[in-house]
Amino acid sequence: MRNKLANTVALVYEELLNRGVVAEIVSTRPSLIKYEIDGRVHYLHSVVSDNESAVAYVVAQNKWLTSMVCDDLGVPHPTSLTVKDYSVEAVEFLREHKNIAVKPLSGAHGNGITLSIDSRDALKSAISVAKEYDSRILLQEMVGGDDIRLVFVGGIFAAAICRTPAQVVGDGRHTLRELIGIENMSPDRGGDVFADTHRKKIPISHATSYLGHRYETEVPGAGQEVRVVGPANLGTGGWARDVTDEAPSCLIRDAKKIVDTLQFSVCAVDFLYSSPDDYCLIEINSAPGLNIHDDGRFGPPRGVVALYVDNLLLRGTPIDNSFVK
């Protein structure tokens, strides 16, 4: 069953065993690990444990609540609106902001997200895509900058990466559709599952949603780099590099404010960053992949899985029930 676990869960499971902790795989998809500390049984789903604050988990799962918490704590975030369908309010939001993002209110891995919406037709289509993942839709003003993810474990800043979206390089002859097909045949692309030695293939559904008519018609010039998906996720064919040692202090400060207030035991906080005076918190991930931060392909291994297990064992002491009659 070990080889059926997602990478992060497998590493956490192995770390528990290596430390002599009694651990058992209950389920692989979805993941559920059972482990014992001092005779008490705990369960672990992905990296969500019984150490986690329920409120923190709920806020992270709801992008609108995330924006409300940002407002309350004075953390910059994009102007947002929730809708249930293509509506007058949605059109007015587009008119006001000119260029917007459409996202399912909950969800992860870039699923259902469409960026750079600048027309009513594109807005209507993007809302339909988002509704495949959640009946509630979030509209946000588009903001630019580097996509930086900060990971915190036990309230401590542990690592950071800068993510880049999937792109292709033009040759002056092939369309974007053809270039994506060529790129997906590369030995560097490992299929639909992120393997240890490969990037994921570029999902066609994400490319067509992001590129629109350009997918079939645009022929980039020789050497021209073209972004072909919206979200800068590894799951949508993107890449990342470690920026732990150069993470902007303003991002660490604001992320820690969120982490400490909501009492996350582990989370990732995603920002779009242009400068210390120009950045926005985009979302919080309550179950981030930790393996990337220990994988030498992206930069120096940061020992995040070991830090996570340290925190898991430290906070897993038995509850004192002696007062219960």
C-alpha positions as protocol buffer text, in pm:
chain_id: "A"
residue {
  index: 1
  type: MET
  ca { x: 0 y: 0 z: 0 }
}
residue {
  index: 2
  type: ARG
  ca { x: 297 y: 234 z: 60 }
}
residue {
  index: 3
  type: ASN
  ca { x: 356 y: 289 z: -313 }
}
residue {
  index: 4
  type: LYS
  ca { x: -6 y: 403 z: -356 }
}
residue {
  index: 5
  type: LEU
  ca { x: 30 y: 693 z: -114 }
}
residue {
  index: 6
  type: ALA
  ca { x: 79 y: 1048 z: -241 }
}
residue {
  index: 7
  type: ASN
  ca { x: 441 y: 1163 z: -211 }
}
residue {
  index: 8
  type: THR
  ca { x: 405 y: 1381 z: 98 }
}
residue {
  index: 9
  type: VAL
  ca { x: 197 y: 1125 z: 290 }
}
residue {
  index: 10
  type: ALA
  ca { x: 444 y: 849 z: 202 }
}
residue {
  index: 11
  type: LEU
  ca { x: 736 y: 1055 z: 333 }
}
residue {
  index: 12
  type: VAL
  ca { x: 551 y: 1136 z: 657 }
}
residue {
  index: 13
  type: TYR
  ca { x: 460 y: 768 z: 702 }
}
residue {
  index: 14
  type: GLU
  ca { x: 823 y: 662 z: 652 }
}
residue {
  index: 15
  type: GLU
  ca { x: 947 y: 930 z: 892 }
}
residue {
  index: 16
  type: LEU
  ca { x: 707 y: 805 z: 1159 }
}
residue {
  index: 17
  type: LEU
  ca { x: 828 y: 447 z: 1113 }
}
residue {
  index: 18
  type: ASN
  ca { x: 1193 y: 555 z: 1115 }
}
residue {
  index: 19
  type: ARG
  ca { x: 1135 y: 714 z: 1455 }
}
residue {
  index: 20
  type: GLY
  ca { x: 988 y: 395 z: 1594 }
}
residue {
  index: 21
  type: VAL
  ca { x: 630 y: 520 z: 1594 }
}
residue {
  index: 22
  type: VAL
  ca { x: 365 y: 252 z: 1546 }
}
residue {
  index: 23
  type: ALA
  ca { x: 190 y: 356 z: 1223 }
}
residue {
  index: 24
  type: GLU
  ca { x: -51 y: 190 z: 983 }
}
residue {
  index: 25
  type: ILE
  ca { x: -194 y: 278 z: 642 }
}
residue {
  index: 26
  type: VAL
  ca { x: -573 y: 269 z: 676 }
}
residue {
  index: 27
  type: SER
  ca { x: -653 y: 408 z: 330 }
}
residue {
  index: 28
  type: THR
  ca { x: -452 y: 536 z: 33 }
}
residue {
  index: 29
  type: ARG
  ca { x: -707 y: 732 z: -174 }
}
residue {
  index: 30
  type: PRO
  ca { x: -812 y: 931 z: 18 }
}
residue {
  index: 31
  type: SER
  ca { x: -518 y: 892 z: 249 }
}
residue {
  index: 32
  type: LEU
  ca { x: -561 y: 801 z: 614 }
}
residue {
  index: 33
  type: ILE
  ca { x: -273 y: 705 z: 842 }
}
residue {
  index: 34
  type: LYS
  ca { x: -320 y: 574 z: 1197 }
}
residue {
  index: 35
  type: TYR
  ca { x: -37 y: 617 z: 1446 }
}
residue {
  index: 36
  type: GLU
  ca { x: 13 y: 589 z: 1822 }
}
residue {
  index: 37
  type: ILE
  ca { x: 189 y: 818 z: 2067 }
}
residue {
  index: 38
  type: ASP
  ca { x: 212 y: 710 z: 2432 }
}
residue {
  index: 39
  type: GLY
  ca { x: -77 y: 471 z: 2385 }
}
residue {
  index: 40
  type: ARG
  ca { x: -310 y: 723 z: 2225 }
}
residue {
  index: 41
  type: VAL
  ca { x: -433 y: 663 z: 1869 }
}
residue {
  index: 42
  type: HIS
  ca { x: -424 y: 949 z: 1618 }
}
residue {
  index: 43
  type: TYR
  ca { x: -537 y: 974 z: 1257 }
}
residue {
  index: 44
  type: LEU
  ca { x: -373 y: 1173 z: 981 }
}
residue {
  index: 45
  type: HIS
  ca { x: -536 y: 1270 z: 649 }
}
residue {
  index: 46
  type: SER
  ca { x: -275 y: 1409 z: 409 }
}
residue {
  index: 47
  type: VAL
  ca { x: -102 y: 1645 z: 654 }
}
residue {
  index: 48
  type: VAL
  ca { x: -424 y: 1736 z: 835 }
}
residue {
  index: 49
  type: SER
  ca { x: -406 y: 1598 z: 1187 }
}
residue {
  index: 50
  type: ASP
  ca { x: -610 y: 1620 z: 1504 }
}
residue {
  index: 51
  type: ASN
  ca { x: -373 y: 1901 z: 1602 }
}
residue {
  index: 52
  type: GLU
  ca { x: -542 y: 2127 z: 1349 }
}
residue {
  index: 53
  type: SER
  ca { x: -778 y: 2408 z: 1441 }
}
residue {
  index: 54
  type: ALA
  ca { x: -1121 y: 2339 z: 1291 }
}
residue {
  index: 55
  type: VAL
  ca { x: -1175 y: 2709 z: 1225 }
}
residue {
  index: 56
  type: ALA
  ca { x: -838 y: 2734 z: 1050 }
}
residue {
  index: 57
  type: TYR
  ca { x: -931 y: 2443 z: 824 }
}
residue {
  index: 58
  type: VAL
  ca { x: -1271 y: 2595 z: 738 }
}
residue {
  index: 59
  type: VAL
  ca { x: -1122 y: 2935 z: 656 }
}
residue {
  index: 60
  type: ALA
  ca { x: -856 y: 2779 z: 432 }
}
residue {
  index: 61
  type: GLN
  ca { x: -1124 y: 2586 z: 242 }
}
residue {
  index: 62
  type: ASN
  ca { x: -1328 y: 2899 z: 172 }
}
residue {
  index: 63
  type: LYS
  ca { x: -1161 y: 3177 z: -27 }
}
residue {
  index: 64
  type: TRP
  ca { x: -1427 y: 3429 z: 74 }
}
residue {
  index: 65
  type: LEU
  ca { x: -1367 y: 3366 z: 445 }
}
residue {
  index: 66
  type: THR
  ca { x: -995 y: 3393 z: 374 }
}
residue {
  index: 67
  type: SER
  ca { x: -1051 y: 3741 z: 230 }
}
residue {
  index: 68
  type: MET
  ca { x: -1257 y: 3838 z: 536 }
}
residue {
  index: 69
  type: VAL
  ca { x: -979 y: 3729 z: 771 }
}
residue {
  index: 70
  type: CYS
  ca { x: -729 y: 3924 z: 559 }
}
residue {
  index: 71
  type: ASP
  ca { x: -948 y: 4233 z: 592 }
}
residue {
  index: 72
  type: ASP
  ca { x: -968 y: 4190 z: 967 }
}
residue {
  index: 73
  type: LEU
  ca { x: -591 y: 4146 z: 1008 }
}
residue {
  index: 74
  type: GLY
  ca { x: -489 y: 4414 z: 759 }
}
residue {
  index: 75
  type: VAL
  ca { x: -332 y: 4173 z: 510 }
}
residue {
  index: 76
  type: PRO
  ca { x: -356 y: 4287 z: 144 }
}
residue {
  index: 77
  type: HIS
  ca { x: -574 y: 4070 z: -81 }
}
residue {
  index: 78
  type: PRO
  ca { x: -753 y: 4112 z: -415 }
}
residue {
  index: 79
  type: THR
  ca { x: -1094 y: 4280 z: -423 }
}
residue {
  index: 80
  type: SER
  ca { x: -1347 y: 3995 z: -437 }
}
residue {
  index: 81
  type: LEU
  ca { x: -1713 y: 3914 z: -496 }
}
residue {
  index: 82
  type: THR
  ca { x: -1907 y: 3590 z: -452 }
}
residue {
  index: 83
  type: VAL
  ca { x: -2178 y: 3491 z: -700 }
}
residue {
  index: 84
  type: LYS
  ca { x: -2377 y: 3179 z: -777 }
}
residue {
  index: 85
  type: ASP
  ca { x: -2412 y: 3231 z: -1151 }
}
residue {
  index: 86
  type: TYR
  ca { x: -2352 y: 3467 z: -1441 }
}
residue {
  index: 87
  type: SER
  ca { x: -2540 y: 3774 z: -1320 }
}
residue {
  index: 88
  type: VAL
  ca { x: -2572 y: 4151 z: -1331 }
}
residue {
  index: 89
  type: GLU
  ca { x: -2344 y: 4170 z: -1027 }
}
residue {
  index: 90
  type: ALA
  ca { x: -2080 y: 3958 z: -1201 }
}
residue {
  index: 91
  type: VAL
  ca { x: -2091 y: 4172 z: -1514 }
}
residue {
  index: 92
  type: GLU
  ca { x: -2067 y: 4491 z: -1306 }
}
residue {
  index: 93
  type: PHE
  ca { x: -1763 y: 4351 z: -1122 }
}
residue {
  index: 94
  type: LEU
  ca { x: -1596 y: 4281 z: -1458 }
}
residue {
  index: 95
  type: ARG
  ca { x: -1684 y: 4629 z: -1584 }
}
residue {
  index: 96
  type: GLU
  ca { x: -1531 y: 4788 z: -1275 }
}
residue {
  index: 97
  type: HIS
  ca { x: -1208 y: 4586 z: -1268 }
}
residue {
  index: 98
  type: LYS
  ca { x: -1160 y: 4523 z: -1643 }
}
residue {
  index: 99
  type: ASN
  ca { x: -953 y: 4207 z: -1589 }
}
residue {
  index: 100
  type: ILE
  ca { x: -1055 y: 3944 z: -1333 }
}
residue {
  index: 101
  type: ALA
  ca { x: -1005 y: 3588 z: -1211 }
}
residue {
  index: 102
  type: VAL
  ca { x: -1289 y: 3338 z: -1168 }
}
residue {
  index: 103
  type: LYS
  ca { x: -1251 y: 3058 z: -911 }
}
residue {
  index: 104
  type: PRO
  ca { x: -1463 y: 2800 z: -732 }
}
residue {
  index: 105
  type: LEU
  ca { x: -1504 y: 2919 z: -374 }
}
residue {
  index: 106
  type: SER
  ca { x: -1344 y: 2599 z: -247 }
}
residue {
  index: 107
  type: GLY
  ca { x: -1102 y: 2364 z: -417 }
}
residue {
  index: 108
  type: ALA
  ca { x: -732 y: 2329 z: -485 }
}
residue {
  index: 109
  type: HIS
  ca { x: -466 y: 2238 z: -743 }
}
residue {
  index: 110
  type: GLY
  ca { x: -585 y: 2512 z: -979 }
}
residue {
  index: 111
  type: ASN
  ca { x: -902 y: 2322 z: -1064 }
}
residue {
  index: 112
  type: GLY
  ca { x: -1183 y: 2536 z: -1203 }
}
residue {
  index: 113
  type: ILE
  ca { x: -976 y: 2856 z: -1207 }
}
residue {
  index: 114
  type: THR
  ca { x: -974 y: 3086 z: -1510 }
}
residue {
  index: 115
  type: LEU
  ca { x: -753 y: 3394 z: -1519 }
}
residue {
  index: 116
  type: SER
  ca { x: -741 y: 3714 z: -1722 }
}
residue {
  index: 117
  type: ILE
  ca { x: -1114 y: 3736 z: -1796 }
}
residue {
  index: 118
  type: ASP
  ca { x: -1180 y: 4057 z: -1990 }
}
residue {
  index: 119
  type: SER
  ca { x: -1511 y: 4001 z: -2172 }
}
residue {
  index: 120
  type: ARG
  ca { x: -1868 y: 3897 z: -2089 }
}
residue {
  index: 121
  type: ASP
  ca { x: -1845 y: 3585 z: -2303 }
}
residue {
  index: 122
  type: ALA
  ca { x: -1524 y: 3478 z: -2129 }
}
residue {
  index: 123
  type: LEU
  ca { x: -1683 y: 3552 z: -1790 }
}
residue {
  index: 124
  type: LYS
  ca { x: -1986 y: 3338 z: -1866 }
}
residue {
  index: 125
  type: SER
  ca { x: -1767 y: 3050 z: -1982 }
}
residue {
  index: 126
  type: ALA
  ca { x: -1534 y: 3077 z: -1681 }
}
residue {
  index: 127
  type: ILE
  ca { x: -1825 y: 3069 z: -1436 }
}
residue {
  index: 128
  type: SER
  ca { x: -1950 y: 2750 z: -1603 }
}
residue {
  index: 129
  type: VAL
  ca { x: -1606 y: 2593 z: -1559 }
}
residue {
  index: 130
  type: ALA
  ca { x: -1584 y: 2696 z: -1193 }
}
residue {
  index: 131
  type: LYS
  ca { x: -1932 y: 2558 z: -1119 }
}
residue {
  index: 132
  type: GLU
  ca { x: -1805 y: 2209 z: -1203 }
}
residue {
  index: 133
  type: TYR
  ca { x: -1615 y: 2227 z: -872 }
}
residue {
  index: 134
  type: ASP
  ca { x: -1838 y: 2441 z: -649 }
}
residue {
  index: 135
  type: SER
  ca { x: -2182 y: 2599 z: -683 }
}
residue {
  index: 136
  type: ARG
  ca { x: -2038 y: 2914 z: -523 }
}
residue {
  index: 137
  type: ILE
  ca { x: -1808 y: 3126 z: -737 }
}
residue {
  index: 138
  type: LEU
  ca { x: -1544 y: 3381 z: -638 }
}
residue {
  index: 139
  type: LEU
  ca { x: -1458 y: 3673 z: -865 }
}
residue {
  index: 140
  type: GLN
  ca { x: -1133 y: 3855 z: -796 }
}
residue {
  index: 141
  type: GLU
  ca { x: -953 y: 4147 z: -954 }
}
residue {
  index: 142
  type: MET
  ca { x: -643 y: 4030 z: -1141 }
}
residue {
  index: 143
  type: VAL
  ca { x: -314 y: 4113 z: -972 }
}
residue {
  index: 144
  type: GLY
  ca { x: 35 y: 4050 z: -1101 }
}
residue {
  index: 145
  type: GLY
  ca { x: 366 y: 3949 z: -950 }
}
residue {
  index: 146
  type: ASP
  ca { x: 571 y: 3645 z: -859 }
}
residue {
  index: 147
  type: ASP
  ca { x: 374 y: 3347 z: -727 }
}
residue {
  index: 148
  type: ILE
  ca { x: 536 y: 3279 z: -389 }
}
residue {
  index: 149
  type: ARG
  ca { x: 427 y: 3007 z: -147 }
}
residue {
  index: 150
  type: LEU
  ca { x: 537 y: 3015 z: 217 }
}
residue {
  index: 151
  type: VAL
  ca { x: 506 y: 2702 z: 432 }
}
residue {
  index: 152
  type: PHE
  ca { x: 469 y: 2717 z: 809 }
}
residue {
  index: 153
  type: VAL
  ca { x: 496 y: 2423 z: 1048 }
}
residue {
  index: 154
  type: GLY
  ca { x: 413 y: 2463 z: 1416 }
}
residue {
  index: 155
  type: GLY
  ca { x: 399 y: 2840 z: 1369 }
}
residue {
  index: 156
  type: ILE
  ca { x: 753 y: 2845 z: 1225 }
}
residue {
  index: 157
  type: PHE
  ca { x: 839 y: 2965 z: 875 }
}
residue {
  index: 158
  type: ALA
  ca { x: 986 y: 2650 z: 721 }
}
residue {
  index: 159
  type: ALA
  ca { x: 1032 y: 2705 z: 346 }
}
residue {
  index: 160
  type: ALA
  ca { x: 928 y: 2906 z: 42 }
}
residue {
  index: 161
  type: ILE
  ca { x: 906 y: 2845 z: -331 }
}
residue {
  index: 162
  type: CYS
  ca { x: 841 y: 3065 z: -632 }
}
residue {
  index: 163
  type: ARG
  ca { x: 615 y: 2888 z: -880 }
}
residue {
  index: 164
  type: THR
  ca { x: 607 y: 2942 z: -1256 }
}
residue {
  index: 165
  type: PRO
  ca { x: 319 y: 2836 z: -1482 }
}
residue {
  index: 166
  type: ALA
  ca { x: 353 y: 2594 z: -1771 }
}
residue {
  index: 167
  type: GLN
  ca { x: 480 y: 2754 z: -2089 }
}
residue {
  index: 168
  type: VAL
  ca { x: 596 y: 2662 z: -2437 }
}
residue {
  index: 169
  type: VAL
  ca { x: 858 y: 2813 z: -2667 }
}
residue {
  index: 170
  type: GLY
  ca { x: 753 y: 2911 z: -3017 }
}
residue {
  index: 171
  type: ASP
  ca { x: 931 y: 2814 z: -3338 }
}
residue {
  index: 172
  type: GLY
  ca { x: 744 y: 3035 z: -3584 }
}
residue {
  index: 173
  type: ARG
  ca { x: 571 y: 2735 z: -3742 }
}
residue {
  index: 174
  type: HIS
  ca { x: 352 y: 2551 z: -3493 }
}
residue {
  index: 175
  type: THR
  ca { x: 32 y: 2667 z: -3322 }
}
residue {
  index: 176
  type: LEU
  ca { x: 1 y: 2671 z: -2945 }
}
residue {
  index: 177
  type: ARG
  ca { x: -203 y: 2351 z: -2963 }
}
residue {
  index: 178
  type: GLU
  ca { x: 77 y: 2180 z: -3156 }
}
residue {
  index: 179
  type: LEU
  ca { x: 349 y: 2319 z: -2929 }
}
residue {
  index: 180
  type: ILE
  ca { x: 169 y: 2191 z: -2620 }
}
residue {
  index: 181
  type: GLY
  ca { x: 139 y: 1849 z: -2784 }
}
residue {
  index: 182
  type: ILE
  ca { x: 511 y: 1849 z: -2860 }
}
residue {
  index: 183
  type: GLU
  ca { x: 597 y: 1961 z: -2506 }
}
residue {
  index: 184
  type: ASN
  ca { x: 378 y: 1689 z: -2354 }
}
residue {
  index: 185
  type: MET
  ca { x: 572 y: 1426 z: -2549 }
}
residue {
  index: 186
  type: SER
  ca { x: 898 y: 1543 z: -2391 }
}
residue {
  index: 187
  type: PRO
  ca { x: 1078 y: 1290 z: -2168 }
}
residue {
  index: 188
  type: ASP
  ca { x: 1071 y: 1561 z: -1900 }
}
residue {
  index: 189
  type: ARG
  ca { x: 693 y: 1532 z: -1879 }
}
residue {
  index: 190
  type: GLY
  ca { x: 589 y: 1235 z: -1668 }
}
residue {
  index: 191
  type: GLY
  ca { x: 225 y: 1191 z: -1757 }
}
residue {
  index: 192
  type: ASP
  ca { x: -78 y: 1271 z: -1546 }
}
residue {
  index: 193
  type: VAL
  ca { x: 88 y: 1180 z: -1219 }
}
residue {
  index: 194
  type: PHE
  ca { x: 374 y: 1390 z: -1081 }
}
residue {
  index: 195
  type: ALA
  ca { x: 664 y: 1145 z: -1075 }
}
residue {
  index: 196
  type: ASP
  ca { x: 996 y: 1173 z: -896 }
}
residue {
  index: 197
  type: THR
  ca { x: 1184 y: 1262 z: -1214 }
}
residue {
  index: 198
  type: HIS
  ca { x: 925 y: 1443 z: -1424 }
}
residue {
  index: 199
  type: ARG
  ca { x: 703 y: 1743 z: -1452 }
}
residue {
  index: 200
  type: LYS
  ca { x: 337 y: 1673 z: -1511 }
}
residue {
  index: 201
  type: LYS
  ca { x: 197 y: 1701 z: -1858 }
}
residue {
  index: 202
  type: ILE
  ca { x: 19 y: 2025 z: -1941 }
}
residue {
  index: 203
  type: PRO
  ca { x: -356 y: 1956 z: -1897 }
}
residue {
  index: 204
  type: ILE
  ca { x: -534 y: 2033 z: -2224 }
}
residue {
  index: 205
  type: SER
  ca { x: -848 y: 2143 z: -2040 }
}
residue {
  index: 206
  type: HIS
  ca { x: -652 y: 2408 z: -1851 }
}
residue {
  index: 207
  type: ALA
  ca { x: -475 y: 2524 z: -2167 }
}
residue {
  index: 208
  type: THR
  ca { x: -793 y: 2562 z: -2373 }
}
residue {
  index: 209
  type: SER
  ca { x: -969 y: 2742 z: -2088 }
}
residue {
  index: 210
  type: TYR
  ca { x: -681 y: 2986 z: -2047 }
}
residue {
  index: 211
  type: LEU
  ca { x: -594 y: 3043 z: -2413 }
}
residue {
  index: 212
  type: GLY
  ca { x: -940 y: 3043 z: -2570 }
}
residue {
  index: 213
  type: HIS
  ca { x: -926 y: 3080 z: -2950 }
}
residue {
  index: 214
  type: ARG
  ca { x: -549 y: 3136 z: -2929 }
}
residue {
  index: 215
  type: TYR
  ca { x: -508 y: 2764 z: -2857 }
}
residue {
  index: 216
  type: GLU
  ca { x: -589 y: 2670 z: -3216 }
}
residue {
  index: 217
  type: THR
  ca { x: -478 y: 2980 z: -3406 }
}
residue {
  index: 218
  type: GLU
  ca { x: -178 y: 3150 z: -3247 }
}
residue {
  index: 219
  type: VAL
  ca { x: 168 y: 3074 z: -3389 }
}
residue {
  index: 220
  type: PRO
  ca { x: 434 y: 3216 z: -3155 }
}
residue {
  index: 221
  type: GLY
  ca { x: 755 y: 3348 z: -3308 }
}
residue {
  index: 222
  type: ALA
  ca { x: 1083 y: 3160 z: -3283 }
}
residue {
  index: 223
  type: GLY
  ca { x: 1211 y: 3169 z: -2926 }
}
residue {
  index: 224
  type: GLN
  ca { x: 897 y: 3337 z: -2791 }
}
residue {
  index: 225
  type: GLU
  ca { x: 793 y: 3202 z: -2449 }
}
residue {
  index: 226
  type: VAL
  ca { x: 417 y: 3177 z: -2402 }
}
residue {
  index: 227
  type: ARG
  ca { x: 231 y: 3100 z: -2080 }
}
residue {
  index: 228
  type: VAL
  ca { x: -33 y: 2838 z: -2163 }
}
residue {
  index: 229
  type: VAL
  ca { x: -223 y: 2784 z: -1835 }
}
residue {
  index: 230
  type: GLY
  ca { x: -355 y: 3013 z: -1564 }
}
residue {
  index: 231
  type: PRO
  ca { x: -253 y: 2871 z: -1224 }
}
residue {
  index: 232
  type: ALA
  ca { x: 119 y: 2835 z: -1156 }
}
residue {
  index: 233
  type: ASN
  ca { x: 76 y: 2490 z: -1000 }
}
residue {
  index: 234
  type: LEU
  ca { x: 296 y: 2184 z: -1041 }
}
residue {
  index: 235
  type: GLY
  ca { x: -29 y: 1997 z: -1096 }
}
residue {
  index: 236
  type: THR
  ca { x: -98 y: 2200 z: -1410 }
}
residue {
  index: 237
  type: GLY
  ca { x: 246 y: 2144 z: -1559 }
}
residue {
  index: 238
  type: GLY
  ca { x: 431 y: 2428 z: -1389 }
}
residue {
  index: 239
  type: TRP
  ca { x: 761 y: 2432 z: -1204 }
}
residue {
  index: 240
  type: ALA
  ca { x: 910 y: 2586 z: -891 }
}
residue {
  index: 241
  type: ARG
  ca { x: 1236 y: 2699 z: -733 }
}
residue {
  index: 242
  type: ASP
  ca { x: 1329 y: 2734 z: -369 }
}
residue {
  index: 243
  type: VAL
  ca { x: 1334 y: 3094 z: -239 }
}
residue {
  index: 244
  type: THR
  ca { x: 1346 y: 3024 z: 135 }
}
residue {
  index: 245
  type: ASP
  ca { x: 1654 y: 3237 z: 193 }
}
residue {
  index: 246
  type: GLU
  ca { x: 1522 y: 3530 z: -11 }
}
residue {
  index: 247
  type: ALA
  ca { x: 1153 y: 3530 z: 85 }
}
residue {
  index: 248
  type: PRO
  ca { x: 1037 y: 3891 z: 137 }
}
residue {
  index: 249
  type: SER
  ca { x: 1008 y: 3977 z: 506 }
}
residue {
  index: 250
  type: CYS
  ca { x: 670 y: 4146 z: 451 }
}
residue {
  index: 251
  type: LEU
  ca { x: 526 y: 3815 z: 326 }
}
residue {
  index: 252
  type: ILE
  ca { x: 667 y: 3620 z: 620 }
}
residue {
  index: 253
  type: ARG
  ca { x: 526 y: 3880 z: 860 }
}
residue {
  index: 254
  type: ASP
  ca { x: 174 y: 3879 z: 713 }
}
residue {
  index: 255
  type: ALA
  ca { x: 163 y: 3503 z: 668 }
}
residue {
  index: 256
  type: LYS
  ca { x: 268 y: 3449 z: 1029 }
}
residue {
  index: 257
  type: LYS
  ca { x: -7 y: 3686 z: 1139 }
}
residue {
  index: 258
  type: ILE
  ca { x: -260 y: 3458 z: 966 }
}
residue {
  index: 259
  type: VAL
  ca { x: -96 y: 3138 z: 1093 }
}
residue {
  index: 260
  type: ASP
  ca { x: -79 y: 3251 z: 1455 }
}
residue {
  index: 261
  type: THR
  ca { x: -429 y: 3398 z: 1464 }
}
residue {
  index: 262
  type: LEU
  ca { x: -597 y: 3089 z: 1318 }
}
residue {
  index: 263
  type: GLN
  ca { x: -357 y: 2851 z: 1498 }
}
residue {
  index: 264
  type: PHE
  ca { x: -254 y: 2644 z: 1199 }
}
residue {
  index: 265
  type: SER
  ca { x: -26 y: 2354 z: 1287 }
}
residue {
  index: 266
  type: VAL
  ca { x: 75 y: 2335 z: 919 }
}
residue {
  index: 267
  type: CYS
  ca { x: -25 y: 2538 z: 615 }
}
residue {
  index: 268
  type: ALA
  ca { x: 95 y: 2714 z: 302 }
}
residue {
  index: 269
  type: VAL
  ca { x: 18 y: 3079 z: 236 }
}
residue {
  index: 270
  type: ASP
  ca { x: 24 y: 3190 z: -128 }
}
residue {
  index: 271
  type: PHE
  ca { x: 103 y: 3544 z: -239 }
}
residue {
  index: 272
  type: LEU
  ca { x: 146 y: 3734 z: -563 }
}
residue {
  index: 273
  type: TYR
  ca { x: 440 y: 3965 z: -500 }
}
residue {
  index: 274
  type: SER
  ca { x: 576 y: 4259 z: -700 }
}
residue {
  index: 275
  type: SER
  ca { x: 738 y: 4471 z: -427 }
}
residue {
  index: 276
  type: PRO
  ca { x: 716 y: 4535 z: -51 }
}
residue {
  index: 277
  type: ASP
  ca { x: 442 y: 4787 z: -129 }
}
residue {
  index: 278
  type: ASP
  ca { x: 262 y: 4580 z: -392 }
}
residue {
  index: 279
  type: TYR
  ca { x: 156 y: 4226 z: -301 }
}
residue {
  index: 280
  type: CYS
  ca { x: -159 y: 4028 z: -223 }
}
residue {
  index: 281
  type: LEU
  ca { x: -242 y: 3714 z: -29 }
}
residue {
  index: 282
  type: ILE
  ca { x: -420 y: 3483 z: -273 }
}
residue {
  index: 283
  type: GLU
  ca { x: -511 y: 3178 z: -68 }
}
residue {
  index: 284
  type: ILE
  ca { x: -428 y: 2950 z: 223 }
}
residue {
  index: 285
  type: ASN
  ca { x: -370 y: 2578 z: 177 }
}
residue {
  index: 286
  type: SER
  ca { x: -434 y: 2367 z: 487 }
}
residue {
  index: 287
  type: ALA
  ca { x: -288 y: 2050 z: 336 }
}
residue {
  index: 288
  type: PRO
  ca { x: 15 y: 2157 z: 133 }
}
residue {
  index: 289
  type: GLY
  ca { x: 253 y: 1918 z: -35 }
}
residue {
  index: 290
  type: LEU
  ca { x: 570 y: 1912 z: 174 }
}
residue {
  index: 291
  type: ASN
  ca { x: 778 y: 1681 z: -43 }
}
residue {
  index: 292
  type: ILE
  ca { x: 874 y: 1958 z: -286 }
}
residue {
  index: 293
  type: HIS
  ca { x: 1067 y: 2136 z: -10 }
}
residue {
  index: 294
  type: ASP
  ca { x: 1281 y: 1828 z: 56 }
}
residue {
  index: 295
  type: ASP
  ca { x: 1335 y: 1753 z: -314 }
}
residue {
  index: 296
  type: GLY
  ca { x: 1675 y: 1862 z: -440 }
}
residue {
  index: 297
  type: ARG
  ca { x: 1546 y: 1935 z: -790 }
}
residue {
  index: 298
  type: PHE
  ca { x: 1390 y: 2259 z: -669 }
}
residue {
  index: 299
  type: GLY
  ca { x: 1668 y: 2382 z: -442 }
}
residue {
  index: 300
  type: PRO
  ca { x: 1837 y: 2289 z: -113 }
}
residue {
  index: 301
  type: PRO
  ca { x: 1632 y: 2034 z: 85 }
}
residue {
  index: 302
  type: ARG
  ca { x: 1477 y: 2212 z: 383 }
}
residue {
  index: 303
  type: GLY
  ca { x: 1390 y: 1919 z: 610 }
}
residue {
  index: 304
  type: VAL
  ca { x: 1024 y: 2018 z: 617 }
}
residue {
  index: 305
  type: VAL
  ca { x: 887 y: 1664 z: 652 }
}
residue {
  index: 306
  type: ALA
  ca { x: 1110 y: 1602 z: 956 }
}
residue {
  index: 307
  type: LEU
  ca { x: 1000 y: 1935 z: 1106 }
}
residue {
  index: 308
  type: TYR
  ca { x: 638 y: 1840 z: 1045 }
}
residue {
  index: 309
  type: VAL
  ca { x: 679 y: 1505 z: 1222 }
}
residue {
  index: 310
  type: ASP
  ca { x: 863 y: 1682 z: 1508 }
}
residue {
  index: 311
  type: ASN
  ca { x: 556 y: 1899 z: 1552 }
}
residue {
  index: 312
  type: LEU
  ca { x: 319 y: 1604 z: 1513 }
}
residue {
  index: 313
  type: LEU
  ca { x: 490 y: 1411 z: 1792 }
}
residue {
  index: 314
  type: LEU
  ca { x: 534 y: 1714 z: 2017 }
}
residue {
  index: 315
  type: ARG
  ca { x: 164 y: 1797 z: 2004 }
}
residue {
  index: 316
  type: GLY
  ca { x: 45 y: 1438 z: 2022 }
}
residue {
  index: 317
  type: THR
  ca { x: 70 y: 1392 z: 2397 }
}
residue {
  index: 318
  type: PRO
  ca { x: -223 y: 1227 z: 2573 }
}
residue {
  index: 319
  type: ILE
  ca { x: -516 y: 1443 z: 2685 }
}
residue {
  index: 320
  type: ASP
  ca { x: -559 y: 1475 z: 3060 }
}
residue {
  index: 321
  type: ASN
  ca { x: -906 y: 1337 z: 3130 }
}
residue {
  index: 322
  type: SER
  ca { x: -856 y: 1302 z: 3504 }
}
residue {
  index: 323
  type: PHE
  ca { x: -1107 y: 1577 z: 3576 }
}
residue {
  index: 324
  type: VAL
  ca { x: -1388 y: 1387 z: 3399 }
}
residue {
  index: 325
  type: LYS
  ca { x: -1619 y: 1216 z: 3650 }
}
